[in-house]
CSV table of C-alpha atoms in Angstrom, one decimal:
chain,number,residue,atom,x,y,z
A,1,MET,CA,-20.5,-2.7,-10.7
A,2,PRO,CA,-20.1,-0.2,-7.3
A,3,ILE,CA,-17.1,-1.1,-5.6
A,4,LEU,CA,-16.2,0.8,-2.2
A,5,VAL,CA,-13.0,1.5,-1.9
A,6,THR,CA,-11.9,2.0,2.2
A,7,GLY,CA,-8.7,4.2,2.9
A,8,GLY,CA,-8.9,5.5,-0.8
A,9,ALA,CA,-7.3,8.4,-0.7
A,10,GLY,CA,-4.1,7.2,0.9
A,11,TYR,CA,-0.9,5.9,-1.5
A,12,ILE,CA,-2.0,2.6,-2.2
A,13,GLY,CA,-5.5,3.0,-2.1
A,14,SER,CA,-5.7,6.4,-4.6
A,15,HIS,CA,-3.6,4.6,-7.1
A,16,THR,CA,-6.1,1.9,-7.2
A,17,CYS,CA,-8.8,4.1,-7.8
A,18,VAL,CA,-7.5,5.3,-10.8
A,19,GLU,CA,-6.6,1.8,-12.1
A,20,LEU,CA,-10.6,1.1,-11.0
A,21,LEU,CA,-11.7,4.1,-12.9
A,22,ASN,CA,-9.9,3.4,-16.3
A,23,ALA,CA,-10.8,0.0,-16.4
A,24,ASP,CA,-14.6,1.4,-15.9
A,25,TYR,CA,-15.4,0.2,-12.1
A,26,GLU,CA,-17.9,3.4,-10.4
A,27,ILE,CA,-16.3,4.0,-7.1
A,28,ILE,CA,-17.3,5.1,-4.0
A,29,VAL,CA,-14.7,6.1,-1.4
A,30,LEU,CA,-14.6,6.2,2.4
A,31,ASP,CA,-11.4,8.0,4.2
A,32,ASN,CA,-11.2,9.4,7.4
A,33,LEU,CA,-8.4,11.3,6.3
A,34,SER,CA,-6.3,11.0,9.2
A,35,ASN,CA,-2.8,9.6,7.3
A,36,SER,CA,-4.3,10.8,3.5
A,37,LYS,CA,-4.8,13.9,2.0
A,38,LEU,CA,-8.1,15.2,0.2
A,39,GLU,CA,-6.2,16.8,-2.6
A,40,ALA,CA,-5.4,12.9,-3.5
A,41,ILE,CA,-8.8,12.5,-4.6
A,42,ASN,CA,-9.4,15.6,-6.6
A,43,ARG,CA,-6.1,14.7,-8.6
A,44,VAL,CA,-7.5,10.7,-8.9
A,45,LYS,CA,-10.7,12.8,-10.5
A,46,GLU,CA,-8.3,14.9,-12.9
A,47,ILE,CA,-6.2,12.1,-13.7
A,48,THR,CA,-9.1,10.2,-14.4
A,49,GLY,CA,-11.2,12.6,-15.6
A,50,LYS,CA,-14.0,11.0,-13.7
A,51,ASP,CA,-16.3,11.6,-10.6
A,52,PHE,CA,-17.1,9.5,-8.0
A,53,LYS,CA,-18.5,9.9,-4.4
A,54,PHE,CA,-16.1,10.5,-1.6
A,55,TYR,CA,-17.1,10.1,2.1
A,56,GLN,CA,-14.6,11.6,5.3
A,57,CYS,CA,-16.1,8.9,7.5
A,58,ASP,CA,-14.0,6.4,10.0
A,59,LEU,CA,-14.9,2.7,10.1
A,60,LEU,CA,-15.2,2.9,13.8
A,61,SER,CA,-18.6,4.8,13.0
A,62,LYS,CA,-21.1,2.0,12.6
A,63,ASP,CA,-24.0,4.5,11.7
A,64,ASP,CA,-21.8,6.3,9.4
A,65,LEU,CA,-21.2,3.0,7.7
A,66,ILE,CA,-24.6,2.0,7.6
A,67,THR,CA,-25.3,5.5,5.9
A,68,ILE,CA,-22.5,4.7,3.1
A,69,PHE,CA,-24.2,1.3,2.5
A,70,LYS,CA,-27.5,2.4,2.1
A,71,GLU,CA,-27.1,5.5,0.0
A,72,ASN,CA,-25.0,3.4,-2.3
A,73,LYS,CA,-25.5,0.0,-4.1
A,74,ILE,CA,-22.4,-2.0,-3.4
A,75,ASP,CA,-21.1,-4.9,-5.0
A,76,ALA,CA,-17.8,-5.3,-3.5
A,77,VAL,CA,-15.3,-3.7,-1.1
A,78,ILE,CA,-11.7,-3.1,-1.2
A,79,HIS,CA,-10.2,-2.7,2.2
A,80,PHE,CA,-7.1,-0.7,2.9
A,81,ALA,CA,-8.4,1.3,5.6
A,82,GLY,CA,-6.1,1.3,8.7
A,83,LEU,CA,-3.1,3.0,11.0
A,84,LYS,CA,0.1,1.6,8.7
A,85,ALA,CA,3.6,2.4,10.9
A,86,VAL,CA,5.6,-0.5,12.0
A,87,GLY,CA,7.4,1.9,14.7
A,88,GLU,CA,4.7,3.6,16.2
A,89,SER,CA,2.4,0.3,16.1
A,90,VAL,CA,4.9,-0.5,19.0
A,91,SER,CA,4.9,2.4,20.9
A,92,ILE,CA,0.8,2.6,21.0
A,93,PRO,CA,-0.3,-1.1,20.3
A,94,LEU,CA,-4.2,-0.4,22.0
A,95,HIS,CA,-4.4,2.1,19.2
A,96,TYR,CA,-3.3,-0.4,16.6
A,97,TYR,CA,-5.4,-3.2,17.8
A,98,HIS,CA,-8.4,-1.1,18.0
A,99,ASN,CA,-8.7,0.8,15.0
A,100,ASN,CA,-7.3,-1.7,12.3
A,101,ILE,CA,-9.2,-5.2,13.9
A,102,THR,CA,-12.7,-3.1,15.6
A,103,GLY,CA,-12.8,-1.2,11.8
A,104,THR,CA,-12.6,-4.5,9.9
A,105,LEU,CA,-15.4,-6.3,12.4
A,106,ILE,CA,-17.8,-3.3,11.8
A,107,LEU,CA,-17.0,-3.2,8.6
A,108,CYS,CA,-17.3,-7.1,8.3
A,109,GLU,CA,-21.0,-7.0,10.2
A,110,VAL,CA,-22.5,-4.0,7.8
A,111,MET,CA,-21.5,-5.8,5.1
A,112,GLU,CA,-23.3,-8.9,6.3
A,113,MET,CA,-26.2,-6.7,6.7
A,114,PHE,CA,-26.5,-5.3,3.1
A,115,GLY,CA,-25.6,-8.9,1.7
A,116,VAL,CA,-22.3,-7.6,0.5
A,117,HIS,CA,-20.0,-10.9,0.6
A,118,LYS,CA,-16.9,-9.8,-1.8
A,119,MET,CA,-13.6,-8.3,-0.4
A,120,VAL,CA,-9.7,-7.7,-1.3
A,121,PHE,CA,-8.3,-7.2,1.6
A,122,SER,CA,-5.0,-5.1,1.8
A,123,SER,CA,-2.6,-7.1,4.1
A,124,SER,CA,1.4,-7.3,3.9
A,125,ALA,CA,4.4,-9.0,3.7
A,126,THR,CA,5.0,-8.2,7.4
A,127,VAL,CA,2.4,-11.4,8.2
A,128,TYR,CA,5.6,-13.7,7.5
A,129,GLY,CA,7.6,-12.4,10.5
A,130,MET,CA,11.1,-13.5,10.8
A,131,GLN,CA,11.6,-16.4,8.0
A,132,GLN,CA,15.1,-17.0,6.8
A,133,CYS,CA,14.2,-18.6,4.2
A,134,VAL,CA,13.7,-16.9,0.7
A,135,PRO,CA,11.5,-16.4,-1.4
A,136,LEU,CA,8.5,-15.9,0.9
A,137,HIS,CA,5.6,-18.3,-0.7
A,138,GLU,CA,1.7,-18.1,1.1
A,139,GLU,CA,2.4,-21.6,2.8
A,140,LEU,CA,4.9,-20.7,4.8
A,141,PRO,CA,3.7,-20.2,8.5
A,142,VAL,CA,3.2,-17.1,9.8
A,143,GLY,CA,3.8,-15.1,12.6
A,144,ALA,CA,4.2,-11.2,12.9
A,145,THR,CA,6.9,-9.7,15.2
A,146,ASN,CA,5.1,-6.1,15.8
A,147,PRO,CA,1.4,-5.0,16.5
A,148,TYR,CA,1.3,-3.5,12.7
A,149,GLY,CA,2.0,-7.0,11.2
A,150,ARG,CA,-0.1,-8.8,13.6
A,151,THR,CA,-3.4,-6.6,13.5
A,152,LYS,CA,-2.7,-7.7,9.6
A,153,LEU,CA,-2.7,-11.2,10.4
A,154,MET,CA,-5.3,-11.2,12.9
A,155,ILE,CA,-8.0,-9.8,10.3
A,156,GLU,CA,-6.8,-12.6,7.9
A,157,GLU,CA,-7.8,-14.7,10.5
A,158,ILE,CA,-10.9,-13.4,11.2
A,159,LEU,CA,-12.0,-13.2,7.5
A,160,SER,CA,-11.0,-16.9,7.3
A,161,ASP,CA,-13.2,-17.4,10.6
A,162,VAL,CA,-15.7,-15.4,8.3
A,163,TYR,CA,-15.9,-17.5,5.3
A,164,VAL,CA,-15.9,-20.9,7.3
A,165,ALA,CA,-19.0,-19.7,8.9
A,166,LYS,CA,-20.3,-18.4,5.7
A,167,ASN,CA,-19.1,-20.1,2.7
A,168,ASN,CA,-20.7,-17.1,0.6
A,169,TRP,CA,-18.6,-14.9,1.2
A,170,SER,CA,-15.2,-14.7,-1.2
A,171,ILE,CA,-12.1,-13.1,-0.1
A,172,ALA,CA,-8.6,-11.8,-1.5
A,173,LEU,CA,-6.0,-11.5,1.1
A,174,LEU,CA,-2.9,-9.2,-0.6
A,175,ARG,CA,0.3,-9.4,1.0
A,176,TYR,CA,2.4,-6.5,-0.2
A,177,PHE,CA,6.2,-6.1,0.0
A,178,ASN,CA,7.7,-2.6,-0.8
A,179,PRO,CA,5.6,-0.9,-2.6
A,180,VAL,CA,7.5,2.0,-4.2
A,181,GLY,CA,7.0,4.7,-7.5
A,182,ALA,CA,4.1,6.9,-7.9
A,183,HIS,CA,1.9,7.6,-10.9
A,184,SER,CA,3.4,8.3,-14.3
A,185,SER,CA,1.6,11.9,-14.1
A,186,GLY,CA,3.6,13.0,-11.2
A,187,MET,CA,0.0,14.1,-10.0
A,188,ILE,CA,-0.2,11.4,-7.0
A,189,GLY,CA,2.2,9.7,-5.0
A,190,GLU,CA,3.6,8.3,-1.7
A,191,ASP,CA,3.1,11.5,0.9
A,192,PRO,CA,4.7,10.2,4.6
A,193,ASN,CA,3.3,12.5,7.9
A,194,GLY,CA,6.6,13.2,9.4
A,195,ILE,CA,9.6,11.7,8.6
A,196,PRO,CA,9.3,8.7,6.4
A,197,ASN,CA,9.4,5.1,7.7
A,198,ASN,CA,9.9,3.9,4.5
A,199,LEU,CA,13.3,3.3,2.2
A,200,VAL,CA,12.4,5.1,-1.1
A,201,PRO,CA,10.5,8.1,0.2
A,202,TYR,CA,13.5,8.9,2.6
A,203,ILE,CA,15.7,8.5,-0.3
A,204,SER,CA,13.8,11.2,-2.3
A,205,GLN,CA,13.6,13.7,0.6
A,206,VAL,CA,17.3,13.5,0.9
A,207,ALA,CA,17.7,14.2,-3.0
A,208,VAL,CA,15.2,16.8,-3.0
A,209,GLY,CA,16.8,18.4,0.0
A,210,LYS,CA,14.6,18.2,2.7
A,211,LEU,CA,16.8,15.7,4.9
A,212,PRO,CA,20.3,16.1,4.7
A,213,TYR,CA,21.4,12.5,4.6
A,214,LEU,CA,20.2,8.7,4.7
A,215,ASN,CA,20.9,6.3,7.4
A,216,VAL,CA,21.7,2.8,6.5
A,217,TYR,CA,20.9,0.1,8.7
A,218,GLY,CA,24.0,-2.4,8.7
A,219,ASN,CA,26.5,-2.9,6.1
A,220,ASP,CA,27.2,-6.5,7.5
A,221,TYR,CA,24.4,-9.4,6.1
A,222,GLN,CA,25.7,-11.9,3.8
A,223,THR,CA,24.1,-9.8,0.6
A,224,ASN,CA,26.5,-8.7,-2.2
A,225,ASP,CA,27.1,-4.9,-0.5
A,226,GLY,CA,26.8,-5.9,3.0
A,227,THR,CA,23.1,-4.2,3.0
A,228,GLY,CA,19.4,-5.7,3.5
A,229,ILE,CA,17.5,-6.5,0.5
A,230,ARG,CA,13.8,-6.5,0.0
A,231,ASP,CA,11.3,-6.8,-2.7
A,232,TYR,CA,10.5,-3.4,-4.2
A,233,ILE,CA,7.0,-3.3,-6.8
A,234,HIS,CA,5.9,-0.2,-8.3
A,235,ILE,CA,2.3,1.1,-6.6
A,236,VAL,CA,1.2,0.9,-10.6
A,237,ASP,CA,1.8,-2.9,-10.4
A,238,LEU,CA,0.6,-3.2,-6.9
A,239,ALA,CA,-2.9,-1.4,-7.7
A,240,VAL,CA,-3.5,-3.7,-10.9
A,241,GLY,CA,-3.1,-6.6,-8.6
A,242,HIS,CA,-5.9,-5.0,-6.9
A,243,ILE,CA,-7.9,-5.3,-10.4
A,244,LYS,CA,-7.1,-8.4,-10.5
A,245,ALA,CA,-7.6,-9.9,-7.6
A,246,LEU,CA,-11.3,-8.6,-7.5
A,247,GLU,CA,-12.2,-9.9,-10.8
A,248,ARG,CA,-11.1,-13.3,-9.1
A,249,VAL,CA,-13.1,-12.5,-6.2
A,250,MET,CA,-16.1,-11.6,-8.2
A,251,GLU,CA,-16.2,-15.0,-9.9
A,252,SER,CA,-16.0,-17.4,-7.4
A,253,GLN,CA,-16.2,-18.3,-3.4
A,254,GLY,CA,-13.4,-18.7,-1.1
A,255,ILE,CA,-10.8,-17.2,0.5
A,256,ASN,CA,-7.2,-17.3,-0.6
A,257,ALA,CA,-3.8,-15.6,0.0
A,258,TYR,CA,-1.6,-13.7,-2.7
A,259,ASN,CA,1.8,-12.6,-2.5
A,260,LEU,CA,2.4,-9.2,-4.9
A,261,GLY,CA,6.0,-8.5,-5.1
A,262,THR,CA,8.2,-8.7,-8.3
A,263,GLY,CA,10.2,-11.9,-6.9
A,264,ASN,CA,13.3,-10.0,-7.2
A,265,GLY,CA,15.3,-8.0,-4.4
A,266,TYR,CA,17.3,-5.2,-4.7
A,267,SER,CA,19.7,-3.8,-1.5
A,268,VAL,CA,19.9,-0.6,0.1
A,269,ILE,CA,22.6,0.5,-2.0
A,270,GLU,CA,21.3,-0.4,-5.0
A,271,MET,CA,18.4,1.7,-4.4
A,272,ILE,CA,20.4,4.4,-3.6
A,273,LYS,CA,22.3,4.0,-6.7
A,274,ALA,CA,18.9,3.5,-9.1
A,275,PHE,CA,17.6,6.7,-7.3
A,276,GLU,CA,21.3,8.9,-8.1
A,277,LYS,CA,20.6,8.0,-11.8
A,278,ALA,CA,17.2,8.6,-12.2
A,279,SER,CA,17.6,12.3,-10.1
A,280,GLY,CA,21.2,13.3,-11.3
A,281,ARG,CA,21.4,14.4,-7.7
A,282,GLU,CA,23.9,12.4,-5.3
A,283,ILE,CA,22.5,10.4,-2.2
A,284,PRO,CA,24.5,11.4,1.3
A,285,TYR,CA,24.4,8.3,3.4
A,286,GLU,CA,25.6,7.2,6.8
A,287,ILE,CA,26.3,3.4,7.9
A,288,ILE,CA,25.2,3.3,11.1
A,289,ASP,CA,24.0,-0.1,13.4
A,290,ARG,CA,21.3,-3.0,12.3
A,291,ARG,CA,17.7,-2.3,13.8
A,292,PRO,CA,17.0,-5.3,16.3
A,293,GLY,CA,14.6,-7.5,14.6
A,294,ASP,CA,16.0,-6.7,10.8
A,295,ILE,CA,16.7,-9.6,8.3
A,296,GLY,CA,19.3,-9.6,5.6
A,297,ILE,CA,16.6,-10.8,2.9
A,298,SER,CA,13.4,-10.8,2.0
A,299,TYR,CA,11.2,-11.2,-1.5
A,300,ALA,CA,8.7,-12.9,-2.5
A,301,ASN,CA,7.5,-15.8,-4.3
A,302,ALA,CA,4.5,-14.4,-6.4
A,303,SER,CA,4.1,-17.2,-8.7
A,304,LYS,CA,0.4,-17.9,-7.2
A,305,ALA,CA,-0.5,-14.3,-8.3
A,306,ASN,CA,0.3,-15.5,-11.8
A,307,SER,CA,-1.1,-18.5,-12.2
A,308,GLU,CA,-4.5,-17.7,-9.9
A,309,LEU,CA,-5.1,-13.7,-11.2
A,310,ASN,CA,-3.0,-13.7,-14.6
A,311,TRP,CA,-1.1,-11.0,-12.5
A,312,SER,CA,2.6,-10.2,-12.7
A,313,ALA,CA,4.5,-7.0,-11.8
A,314,LYS,CA,5.5,-5.4,-15.3
A,315,LYS,CA,7.7,-2.1,-14.5
A,316,GLY,CA,11.6,-2.3,-13.1
A,317,LEU,CA,13.8,-0.3,-11.0
A,318,ASP,CA,14.3,2.4,-13.3
A,319,ASP,CA,10.4,3.2,-13.3
A,320,MET,CA,10.0,3.3,-9.8
A,321,CYS,CA,12.7,5.4,-9.0
A,322,LYS,CA,11.8,7.9,-12.0
A,323,ASP,CA,8.6,8.1,-11.1
A,324,SER,CA,9.5,8.8,-7.2
A,325,TRP,CA,11.7,11.2,-8.3
A,326,ARG,CA,9.1,12.9,-10.8
A,327,TRP,CA,6.4,12.7,-7.9
A,328,GLN,CA,9.2,14.2,-5.6
A,329,LEU,CA,10.5,16.8,-7.3
A,330,ASN,CA,6.8,18.3,-8.3
A,331,ASN,CA,5.6,18.0,-5.1
A,332,PRO,CA,8.6,18.8,-2.6
A,333,ASN,CA,6.0,19.4,0.1
A,334,GLY,CA,3.4,16.8,-1.0
A,335,TYR,CA,-0.4,17.3,-0.9
A,336,GLU,CA,0.1,20.9,0.5
A,337,LYS,CA,-1.4,23.0,-2.1
A,338,GLU,CA,-0.2,26.4,-0.6
A,339,LYS,CA,3.2,24.6,-1.0
A,340,ILE,CA,3.1,22.7,-4.0
A,341,LEU,CA,5.1,23.8,-7.2
A,342,ASP,CA,3.5,25.2,-10.2
A,343,ARG,CA,3.2,22.0,-12.4
A,344,ASN,CA,4.1,23.6,-15.4
A,345,LEU,CA,7.7,23.8,-13.7
A,346,LYS,CA,7.9,20.0,-14.4
A,347,LEU,CA,10.8,18.1,-14.9
A,348,THR,CA,11.2,16.0,-17.8
A,349,LEU,CA,12.6,12.7,-17.1
A,350,MET,CA,13.9,10.6,-20.6
């Protein structure tokens, strides 16, 4: 069963490729490498011992995408490809709208041309916007508060319209909470360009000495220690969720949204302490003012994914931090080959 994975060299995409290959799927991977590295593809092959086709291609190039569909018998698409930095999306919104939405439109057009009507779409919990109630569930009203989130929400609406027009489509919209961690081998993980936008990569770069300290945005929320609480999910649990969603779309028609989260929230201070335990290193931090638009508490109700996809998160906070640290320690400069530590000098984690 050949599966096209768009954005398959990225953080979530590469881990999902590993799980697909381990589940004996045939995969074809497409990525323009704008915010990912080819080395991730090489390491997916090394981890799994399996080969697959890789195309360096942009979804905005319809001719190239048509060529990929002509050269391969594709049964379904897992669609990760897209720009993903919230702050950057505020600075260059037109670029985000054009890339994320136009790319998806072209993908859907080509899928329709070749009679491929099965898709798992990488959405985001950002579509819920500034909800004040927790846990967040799929029936809540949606309304993103930044251009990145709005591109995800608009794509969800586009895909809903596609299904209404032609109900032979089957689509799963996966709303992620906060992916963290890395593959247990330490060979693939999150490799952000420049200063990390997300908490755990930032903490791990402080722990390894690349950054001097962590900024904690606010300690006056109505939480146990005053810092914001979020739902963090291990990247491998998230990847397995895509396999479960793929199984669902292959056997049915319709369009459904699913939260992928643990259903538990951890504060920023709790994350710092857990990472200090995993790394054995102190994480210096400084409390500064809240960021505009941040809310105090956000975590998922993932019961729908549990009941309809037979999926739930298995890995806990210790696993998230240990695996993040293993990746960071063995790859202090990410996938840059010439700067990577000898893999024989790996940290042994209990």
